[in-house]
Structures are given as C-alpha cells and as structure tokens.
Tab-separated table of C-alpha atoms in Angstrom:
chain	number	residue	atom	x	y	z
A	1	MET	CA	-5.877	-11.716	4.701
A	2	THR	CA	-3.286	-13.362	6.914
A	3	GLY	CA	-1.905	-16.532	5.351
A	4	ASP	CA	-3.498	-15.836	1.973
A	5	PRO	CA	-0.862	-13.938	-0.016
A	6	LEU	CA	-1.192	-12.806	-3.607
A	7	VAL	CA	1.782	-14.343	-5.416
A	8	ILE	CA	2.748	-12.722	-8.713
A	9	GLY	CA	5.821	-14.141	-10.369
A	10	THR	CA	8.596	-14.113	-7.777
A	11	ARG	CA	6.826	-11.690	-5.426
A	12	SER	CA	4.276	-12.003	-2.661
A	13	PHE	CA	1.779	-9.389	-1.448
A	14	SER	CA	-0.720	-9.153	1.405
A	15	SER	CA	-3.178	-6.870	-0.390
A	16	ARG	CA	-5.162	-8.032	-3.411
A	17	LEU	CA	-6.114	-4.488	-4.385
A	18	LEU	CA	-3.890	-2.715	-6.907
A	19	VAL	CA	-4.413	0.970	-7.634
A	20	GLY	CA	-3.472	3.554	-10.218
A	21	THR	CA	-1.967	6.963	-9.578
A	22	GLY	CA	-3.763	9.096	-12.178
A	23	LYS	CA	-6.809	11.405	-12.252
A	24	TYR	CA	-6.483	12.725	-8.693
A	25	LYS	CA	-6.827	16.450	-8.016
A	26	ASN	CA	-3.325	16.576	-6.588
A	27	TYR	CA	-0.567	14.397	-5.181
A	28	ALA	CA	-1.760	14.863	-1.598
A	29	GLN	CA	-5.209	13.483	-2.417
A	30	MET	CA	-3.623	10.604	-4.284
A	31	GLN	CA	-1.362	9.785	-1.344
A	32	ALA	CA	-4.191	9.804	1.198
A	33	SER	CA	-6.425	7.682	-1.019
A	34	ILE	CA	-3.808	5.063	-1.771
A	35	GLU	CA	-2.897	4.801	1.894
A	36	ALA	CA	-6.587	4.137	2.650
A	37	THR	CA	-6.697	1.257	0.150
A	38	GLY	CA	-3.954	-0.684	1.899
A	39	ALA	CA	-2.567	-1.444	-1.567
A	40	GLU	CA	1.052	-2.485	-1.996
A	41	ILE	CA	1.212	-2.201	-5.795
A	42	VAL	CA	0.675	1.104	-7.604
A	43	THR	CA	0.597	1.477	-11.366
A	44	VAL	CA	2.408	4.300	-13.090
A	45	ALA	CA	1.836	5.357	-16.700
A	46	LEU	CA	5.312	6.075	-18.030
A	47	ARG	CA	3.993	8.396	-20.722
A	48	ARG	CA	2.421	10.634	-18.076
A	49	VAL	CA	4.609	10.373	-14.975
A	50	SER	CA	8.377	10.273	-14.686
A	51	LEU	CA	9.872	7.584	-12.477
A	52	ALA	CA	13.223	9.303	-12.339
A	53	GLY	CA	12.395	11.465	-9.328
A	54	GLY	CA	13.027	15.184	-9.051
A	55	LYS	CA	11.179	18.145	-7.591
A	56	ASP	CA	7.648	17.282	-6.378
A	57	SER	CA	7.793	13.861	-7.994
A	58	LEU	CA	5.608	10.827	-7.446
A	59	GLN	CA	8.301	9.274	-5.295
A	60	ASP	CA	7.946	12.152	-2.807
A	61	TYR	CA	4.428	10.937	-2.028
A	62	LEU	CA	4.648	7.184	-2.629
A	63	ASN	CA	7.863	5.785	-1.236
A	64	PRO	CA	9.156	3.071	-3.614
A	65	LYS	CA	10.526	1.258	-0.549
A	66	ARG	CA	6.971	0.900	0.734
A	67	TYR	CA	5.104	0.464	-2.546
A	68	THR	CA	5.892	-1.756	-5.500
A	69	TYR	CA	5.773	0.438	-8.572
A	70	LEU	CA	4.150	-1.236	-11.558
A	71	PRO	CA	5.148	0.743	-14.670
A	72	ASN	CA	2.645	0.351	-17.480
A	73	SER	CA	2.588	1.055	-21.180
A	74	ALA	CA	-0.711	2.969	-21.223
A	75	GLY	CA	-1.084	5.024	-24.377
A	76	CYS	CA	0.857	2.627	-26.582
A	77	TYR	CA	-0.724	1.378	-29.816
A	78	SER	CA	1.856	-1.132	-31.023
A	79	ALA	CA	3.956	-3.926	-29.574
A	80	GLU	CA	7.164	-2.105	-30.425
A	81	ASP	CA	6.046	1.083	-28.698
A	82	ALA	CA	4.956	-0.814	-25.580
A	83	VAL	CA	8.222	-2.741	-25.357
A	84	ARG	CA	10.259	0.435	-25.839
A	85	THR	CA	8.293	2.187	-23.100
A	86	LEU	CA	8.737	-0.616	-20.579
A	87	ARG	CA	12.438	-0.863	-21.333
A	88	LEU	CA	12.648	2.761	-20.190
A	89	ALA	CA	11.180	1.729	-16.834
A	90	ARG	CA	13.931	-0.831	-16.382
A	91	GLU	CA	16.550	1.734	-17.285
A	92	ALA	CA	15.047	4.416	-15.005
A	93	GLY	CA	14.693	2.355	-11.845
A	94	GLY	CA	15.403	-1.282	-12.504
A	95	TRP	CA	11.706	-2.144	-12.665
A	96	THR	CA	11.113	-5.512	-14.301
A	97	LEU	CA	7.607	-6.278	-12.998
A	98	VAL	CA	5.498	-4.395	-15.524
A	99	LYS	CA	1.955	-4.020	-16.765
A	100	LEU	CA	1.685	-4.522	-20.499
A	101	GLU	CA	-1.051	-2.533	-22.195
A	102	VAL	CA	-1.463	-2.090	-25.949
A	103	ILE	CA	-4.525	-0.143	-27.038
A	104	GLY	CA	-6.315	-0.875	-30.295
A	105	ASP	CA	-8.784	2.007	-30.483
A	106	LYS	CA	-8.501	5.524	-29.039
A	107	ASP	CA	-12.251	5.894	-28.478
A	108	THR	CA	-13.141	2.604	-26.781
A	109	LEU	CA	-9.634	1.984	-25.395
A	110	TYR	CA	-10.124	-1.712	-25.999
A	111	PRO	CA	-6.877	-3.702	-26.088
A	112	GLU	CA	-5.146	-4.686	-29.326
A	113	VAL	CA	-4.777	-8.335	-28.419
A	114	GLU	CA	-2.516	-9.458	-31.267
A	115	GLN	CA	-0.032	-6.678	-30.512
A	116	THR	CA	-0.325	-7.424	-26.785
A	117	LEU	CA	0.577	-11.064	-27.348
A	118	LYS	CA	3.488	-10.061	-29.599
A	119	ALA	CA	4.828	-7.646	-26.982
A	120	ALA	CA	4.401	-10.241	-24.234
A	121	HIS	CA	6.641	-12.695	-26.068
A	122	MET	CA	9.281	-9.990	-26.566
A	123	LEU	CA	9.251	-8.801	-22.947
A	124	VAL	CA	9.278	-12.282	-21.405
A	125	LYS	CA	12.259	-13.158	-23.587
A	126	GLU	CA	14.056	-10.106	-22.155
A	127	GLY	CA	13.443	-11.186	-18.571
A	128	PHE	CA	10.482	-9.005	-17.668
A	129	GLU	CA	7.729	-10.276	-15.373
A	130	VAL	CA	4.702	-9.309	-17.419
A	131	MET	CA	1.198	-8.611	-16.180
A	132	ALA	CA	-0.885	-8.330	-19.331
A	133	TYR	CA	-4.055	-6.274	-19.774
A	134	THR	CA	-6.457	-7.865	-22.219
A	135	ASN	CA	-10.123	-8.280	-23.092
A	136	ASP	CA	-12.412	-10.790	-21.389
A	137	ASP	CA	-11.639	-13.546	-23.892
A	138	PRO	CA	-10.708	-16.892	-22.279
A	139	VAL	CA	-8.746	-17.966	-25.376
A	140	MET	CA	-6.513	-14.884	-25.424
A	141	ALA	CA	-6.088	-15.008	-21.664
A	142	LYS	CA	-4.726	-18.534	-21.948
A	143	ARG	CA	-2.399	-17.565	-24.801
A	144	LEU	CA	-0.924	-14.760	-22.719
A	145	GLU	CA	-0.348	-17.193	-19.883
A	146	GLU	CA	1.322	-19.637	-22.274
A	147	ALA	CA	3.517	-16.779	-23.527
A	148	GLY	CA	4.976	-16.558	-20.028
A	149	CYS	CA	2.989	-13.728	-18.438
A	150	VAL	CA	3.020	-13.910	-14.637
A	151	ALA	CA	-0.545	-12.546	-14.437
A	152	VAL	CA	-3.388	-11.868	-16.846
A	153	MET	CA	-5.667	-8.852	-16.379
A	154	PRO	CA	-8.970	-9.048	-18.266
A	155	LEU	CA	-11.174	-5.976	-18.370
A	156	ALA	CA	-14.514	-5.897	-16.574
A	157	ALA	CA	-15.771	-3.082	-18.832
A	158	PRO	CA	-14.163	-0.262	-20.857
A	159	ILE	CA	-11.446	1.730	-19.085
A	160	GLY	CA	-12.859	4.452	-16.872
A	161	SER	CA	-16.489	3.500	-17.581
A	162	GLY	CA	-17.443	2.379	-14.078
A	163	LEU	CA	-19.911	-0.108	-15.570
A	164	GLY	CA	-18.777	-3.045	-13.470
A	165	ILE	CA	-18.358	-6.615	-14.676
A	166	GLN	CA	-20.284	-6.942	-17.922
A	167	ASN	CA	-19.470	-10.586	-18.648
A	168	PRO	CA	-19.123	-12.539	-15.394
A	169	LEU	CA	-19.272	-15.893	-17.211
A	170	ALA	CA	-16.195	-15.008	-19.283
A	171	ILE	CA	-14.276	-13.841	-16.212
A	172	GLU	CA	-15.190	-16.989	-14.309
A	173	THR	CA	-14.112	-19.133	-17.274
A	174	ILE	CA	-10.770	-17.332	-17.476
A	175	VAL	CA	-10.215	-17.957	-13.760
A	176	LYS	CA	-11.054	-21.658	-14.008
A	177	ASN	CA	-8.671	-22.184	-16.945
A	178	ALA	CA	-5.761	-20.237	-15.486
A	179	CYS	CA	-2.584	-21.366	-13.765
A	180	VAL	CA	-1.439	-17.776	-13.084
A	181	PRO	CA	-3.178	-15.010	-11.109
A	182	ILE	CA	-6.164	-13.353	-12.797
A	183	LEU	CA	-6.834	-9.749	-11.844
A	184	VAL	CA	-9.799	-7.758	-13.102
A	185	ASP	CA	-8.563	-4.509	-14.589
A	186	ALA	CA	-10.713	-1.621	-15.871
A	187	GLY	CA	-14.406	-0.880	-15.515
A	188	VAL	CA	-14.878	-1.158	-11.752
A	189	GLY	CA	-17.157	1.624	-10.514
A	190	THR	CA	-17.961	0.931	-6.897
A	191	ALA	CA	-17.292	-1.451	-4.035
A	192	SER	CA	-19.838	-4.078	-5.074
A	193	ASP	CA	-18.069	-4.449	-8.449
A	194	ALA	CA	-14.812	-5.248	-6.679
A	195	ALA	CA	-16.520	-7.733	-4.381
A	196	ILE	CA	-18.152	-9.502	-7.336
A	197	ALA	CA	-14.812	-9.816	-9.120
A	198	MET	CA	-13.330	-11.481	-6.067
A	199	GLU	CA	-16.379	-13.720	-5.568
A	200	LEU	CA	-15.898	-14.964	-9.138
A	201	GLY	CA	-12.484	-16.229	-8.054
A	202	CYS	CA	-10.244	-13.441	-9.318
A	203	ASP	CA	-6.965	-13.134	-7.465
A	204	GLY	CA	-7.102	-9.364	-7.324
A	205	VAL	CA	-8.548	-6.155	-8.720
A	206	LEU	CA	-6.829	-3.130	-10.235
A	207	MET	CA	-8.629	0.215	-10.293
A	208	ASN	CA	-8.031	3.934	-10.571
A	209	THR	CA	-10.979	6.015	-11.784
A	210	ALA	CA	-13.465	4.473	-9.355
A	211	ILE	CA	-11.482	5.937	-6.484
A	212	ALA	CA	-10.058	9.100	-8.036
A	213	GLU	CA	-13.402	10.336	-9.397
A	214	ALA	CA	-15.495	9.501	-6.330
A	215	ASP	CA	-16.978	12.442	-4.423
A	216	ASP	CA	-14.819	11.385	-1.490
A	217	PRO	CA	-11.817	9.472	-2.882
A	218	VAL	CA	-10.384	8.570	0.528
A	219	LEU	CA	-13.661	7.119	1.758
A	220	MET	CA	-14.157	5.203	-1.495
A	221	ALA	CA	-10.607	3.897	-1.211
A	222	SER	CA	-11.437	2.452	2.188
A	223	ALA	CA	-14.639	0.928	0.822
A	224	MET	CA	-12.703	-0.761	-1.980
A	225	LYS	CA	-10.220	-2.208	0.488
A	226	HIS	CA	-12.982	-3.857	2.496
A	227	ALA	CA	-14.880	-4.979	-0.629
A	228	VAL	CA	-11.875	-6.878	-1.955
A	229	ILE	CA	-11.298	-8.531	1.410
A	230	ALA	CA	-14.982	-9.457	1.773
A	231	GLY	CA	-15.192	-10.807	-1.762
A	232	ARG	CA	-12.106	-12.945	-1.268
A	233	GLN	CA	-13.417	-14.336	2.018
A	234	ALA	CA	-16.796	-15.119	0.440
A	235	TYR	CA	-15.097	-16.957	-2.435
A	236	LYS	CA	-12.975	-19.025	-0.075
A	237	ALA	CA	-15.952	-19.734	2.182
A	238	GLY	CA	-18.002	-21.114	-0.720
A	239	ARG	CA	-21.418	-19.616	-1.335
A	240	MET	CA	-24.663	-21.484	-0.724
A	241	PRO	CA	-26.313	-23.087	-3.764
A	242	LYS	CA	-28.883	-21.066	-5.672
A	243	ARG	CA	-32.378	-22.536	-5.571
A	244	GLN	CA	-35.532	-22.042	-7.586
A	245	SER	CA	-37.731	-22.277	-4.504
A	246	ALA	CA	-37.723	-21.280	-0.861
A	247	SER	CA	-35.907	-23.257	1.792
A	248	ALA	CA	-36.935	-22.662	5.390
A	249	SER	CA	-34.219	-21.718	7.861
A	250	SER	CA	-35.766	-23.954	10.514
A	251	ALA	CA	-36.803	-27.580	10.016
A	252	ASN	CA	-40.487	-28.447	10.199
A	253	GLU	CA	-39.887	-31.498	12.377
A	254	GLY	CA	-40.646	-31.010	16.049
A	255	MET	CA	-42.564	-27.803	15.584
A	256	LEU	CA	-45.224	-27.060	18.167
A	257	THR	CA	-48.743	-27.234	16.804
A	258	PRO	CA	-51.179	-24.497	17.753
A	259	ALA	CA	-53.439	-25.407	20.666
A	260	SER	CA	-56.974	-26.203	19.588
A	261	LYS	CA	-59.560	-23.539	20.335
A	262	LYS	CA	-61.651	-24.042	23.450
A	263	GLN	CA	-65.177	-25.248	22.749
C-alpha cells in the first residue's frame, strides 16, 4: 500500500508479506512463487541453505540486491546454538537483520521461550536486529520487545499445520500491547488466514508451507499477496460494529405505503 510502509528496525518495506524459501519442488518454482507474492523479505534457514553462493545457489534465483534475506535459526534447540548460527550469517554476508527461532520440542515444533529470550538478549547486545519467533503469549511477546527485538512473531498455529489463527484474542492482545511490529508466523493455511491476521492489526504475515504445498504454488502466492493487502486495508478502514440483531440498510422513514385495495 502506497504511503503505508512496514518499518522494521532501521528498514522500510512496501510489502507486508514475508515468505520462506523451503519445501518447493525446485528453485524455479520457488522463484516464480516468491515473485508472485510481491514480497521483499525472504527467510533462509542457515542449517539447510548456504548463503555463501556457488553453483546453482539460492542467490542465482533470488537476487540479494532485490530481496532482503532474513537468515533464521530454524532447527536450533538452545540459545547458544541459535546465536552461533546467526553469527555465521553475519560472517557469510554481513546480514544483521535476523529471525531468531529456538525450538523446544521436535514433534510440535513449539518455541522454547526461555531460550529464545536468552538468545535475544545476546544477539541484541551484539548489534543484531532481531525478529523473534515465539508462541502466542502476550507476556512473552512483551518481554521480547523489552529485550530489544525489532519485531515479534507469534505463531498462529503449529509450524506447517495450516490450521490458521487458533487464538485470535491472544494475537489481538499482543498487537494492542506492542510498540514494535507484530507479524504472525507459522500456521497460515490459506488466504483467509492471512487476511484475518491483518484484520486483527498485525503488521505483517510470514508464511512458507501454505504456498509451497499448494496445488498451484504460484496462484496461491498471488492470493496471499492480495489477502494481506485486503486485510490491511480492512483494518485501517475500521470494521462495522457487530450486532445481535438485524439493522436495515435503508431507513424506514419516508417509505411509500402500499396503496389500499380497491373496494
């Protein structure tokens, strides 16, 4: 949306949709899908994809001059491991805007919030701009903000589940209490989920599986782009109040009364 940038730390973006680079059938499909989203930020799991370039590398398909790479610490289970992984991103390409992710359980992939908070303090102290993935807990979200994170990313549902936003009240509470951008991360399954996240007041949405595992990833990517825009516009427009009873679209005053029947 023109004149409505997403500001994260020291950077500004036009698109409020962030996308991952995993799970696609091949690099060509990934490239076409991400182009269709209009996204400017792409996440990269350092444990799965090298940022150093080379033959048939990610950078051959997603030009780092066009896209902002967001290295993440997916697959890390401790603060120390996450910090070490993100330091590698800085060494490999100078990336300091990073997504912090510390997993607590390999089956549910829920975040380990205490380790996440510990890692956030360490990374912020080292000059990183940290976007922190966490659960949908308003208390932890605020603590991550207070630790210096430039954005907080609560889950909508478990990673890769496609279940959509399971606790809209918690997400809305996090948004209302925040002084940094809030981006829903994980659990989005289709376009309506993305629109709902934005209607709740989120500043953006990050997704991967919802696009990569769609029957037509490129078409779904386009749908997600429009859903995020529509949801943002609806939030800014201000929805009508919900009512317990009907409310006629036309006023009753001045209505013509039916002509009486002829005798």
